[in-house]
């Protein structure tokens, strides 16, 4: 049965109240590999409570509505869903602890045809409960591979950011831990694909893969360190397209181009020489 455009477009999301502590902030950073060199003072800023800094990418785990597309009422073939793109706009630096409200809505659905599936665009506002201040806006593109041809609008998808044609200005290699998926899942994404070997094999992978949003965060670490001197206040936005999975234990090289306040980037896995994040785009403050 084809999806109901109006029903999905107007899907009602309850507000998600999310309280997190300093421990959660540190655990998120550990999941991205921060502190792998415990003598690196730059890394310790994100995993040690004395003067702690918060990784901007932690926004993706705040006020998360859960895997709502698995709800049968959506009509979506959830087993054929892929995370296509993820974006983040920061309005204020994230506090190290607090209570936030996550407010999600579907912004559009594009029908690519029965053979090509559909694209679902969503947005989540993360709001500080106490002050009412908006902390960040998250945007996401989800590929519904099994739900095209429902008769909806068939306009073109937004063009991805074009990377410069010159060689990268700088790159940074960051290793992931063999147990990275087991740590990262404690920040809220308990999909067994990232922990259970049997589930991973059934999905066509030789072993559990890393969460795409963990890879997103590792690239965010690289951009923050190279372009912002690890000052989270200098990063305004960050967006990327997912292109291939990462296996825990692999090394992610983030290749970066700097053009004033604009940063372009992509990420590849060194062990397999494959691009895993592409068309990356970030903007800097000041």
PDB file of N, CA and C in Angstrom, residues 161-162 237-241 262-266 278-284:
ATOM      1  N   UNK A 161      26.241  20.117  -1.749  1.00  0.00           N
ATOM      2  CA  UNK A 161      27.331  21.088  -1.769  1.00  0.00           C
ATOM      3  C   UNK A 161      28.472  20.551  -2.632  1.00  0.00           C
ATOM      4  N   UNK A 162      28.985  21.371  -3.500  1.00  0.00           N
ATOM      5  CA  UNK A 162      30.090  20.960  -4.372  1.00  0.00           C
ATOM      6  C   UNK A 162      31.419  21.230  -3.687  1.00  0.00           C
ATOM      7  N   UNK A 237      27.381  26.032  11.603  1.00  0.00           N
ATOM      8  CA  UNK A 237      26.564  24.997  10.967  1.00  0.00           C
ATOM      9  C   UNK A 237      27.466  23.910  10.414  1.00  0.00           C
ATOM     10  N   UNK A 238      26.845  22.743  10.156  1.00  0.00           N
ATOM     11  CA  UNK A 238      27.609  21.563   9.749  1.00  0.00           C
ATOM     12  C   UNK A 238      26.640  20.630   9.039  1.00  0.00           C
ATOM     13  N   UNK A 239      26.952  20.274   7.806  1.00  0.00           N
ATOM     14  CA  UNK A 239      26.038  19.420   7.041  1.00  0.00           C
ATOM     15  C   UNK A 239      26.838  18.435   6.188  1.00  0.00           C
ATOM     16  N   UNK A 240      26.300  17.220   6.017  1.00  0.00           N
ATOM     17  CA  UNK A 240      27.034  16.209   5.268  1.00  0.00           C
ATOM     18  C   UNK A 240      26.077  15.179   4.676  1.00  0.00           C
ATOM     19  N   UNK A 241      26.552  14.503   3.650  1.00  0.00           N
ATOM     20  CA  UNK A 241      25.808  13.418   3.004  1.00  0.00           C
ATOM     21  C   UNK A 241      26.498  12.094   3.329  1.00  0.00           C
ATOM     22  N   UNK A 262      33.746  29.595   5.181  1.00  0.00           N
ATOM     23  CA  UNK A 262      33.151  28.367   4.654  1.00  0.00           C
ATOM     24  C   UNK A 262      34.174  27.242   4.690  1.00  0.00           C
ATOM     25  N   UNK A 263      33.760  26.100   5.185  1.00  0.00           N
ATOM     26  CA  UNK A 263      34.603  24.909   5.222  1.00  0.00           C
ATOM     27  C   UNK A 263      33.904  23.809   4.439  1.00  0.00           C
ATOM     28  N   UNK A 264      34.614  23.234   3.476  1.00  0.00           N
ATOM     29  CA  UNK A 264      34.117  22.068   2.745  1.00  0.00           C
ATOM     30  C   UNK A 264      34.905  20.855   3.226  1.00  0.00           C
ATOM     31  N   UNK A 265      34.270  19.690   3.222  1.00  0.00           N
ATOM     32  CA  UNK A 265      34.990  18.517   3.711  1.00  0.00           C
ATOM     33  C   UNK A 265      34.351  17.227   3.210  1.00  0.00           C
ATOM     34  N   UNK A 266      35.121  16.178   3.270  1.00  0.00           N
ATOM     35  CA  UNK A 266      34.622  14.819   3.071  1.00  0.00           C
ATOM     36  C   UNK A 266      35.448  13.913   3.968  1.00  0.00           C
ATOM     37  N   UNK A 278      30.331  12.641   2.288  1.00  0.00           N
ATOM     38  CA  UNK A 278      30.666  13.449   1.114  1.00  0.00           C
ATOM     39  C   UNK A 278      29.903  14.767   1.150  1.00  0.00           C
ATOM     40  N   UNK A 279      30.372  15.689   0.308  1.00  0.00           N
ATOM     41  CA  UNK A 279      29.679  16.979   0.114  1.00  0.00           C
ATOM     42  C   UNK A 279      29.480  17.730   1.425  1.00  0.00           C
ATOM     43  N   UNK A 280      30.462  17.608   2.326  1.00  0.00           N
ATOM     44  CA  UNK A 280      30.359  18.263   3.616  1.00  0.00           C
ATOM     45  C   UNK A 280      30.509  19.771   3.521  1.00  0.00           C
ATOM     46  N   UNK A 281      29.756  20.455   4.381  1.00  0.00           N
ATOM     47  CA  UNK A 281      29.731  21.919   4.349  1.00  0.00           C
ATOM     48  C   UNK A 281      29.561  22.434   5.766  1.00  0.00           C
ATOM     49  N   UNK A 282      30.429  23.348   6.174  1.00  0.00           N
ATOM     50  CA  UNK A 282      30.325  23.955   7.497  1.00  0.00           C
ATOM     51  C   UNK A 282      30.544  25.455   7.368  1.00  0.00           C
ATOM     52  N   UNK A 283      29.937  26.213   8.271  1.00  0.00           N
ATOM     53  CA  UNK A 283      30.154  27.654   8.311  1.00  0.00           C
ATOM     54  C   UNK A 283      30.667  28.036   9.691  1.00  0.00           C
ATOM     55  N   UNK A 284      31.534  29.050   9.698  1.00  0.00           N
ATOM     56  CA  UNK A 284      32.186  29.485  10.921  1.00  0.00           C
ATOM     57  C   UNK A 284      31.710  30.870  11.322  1.00  0.00           C
TER      58      UNK A 284
END
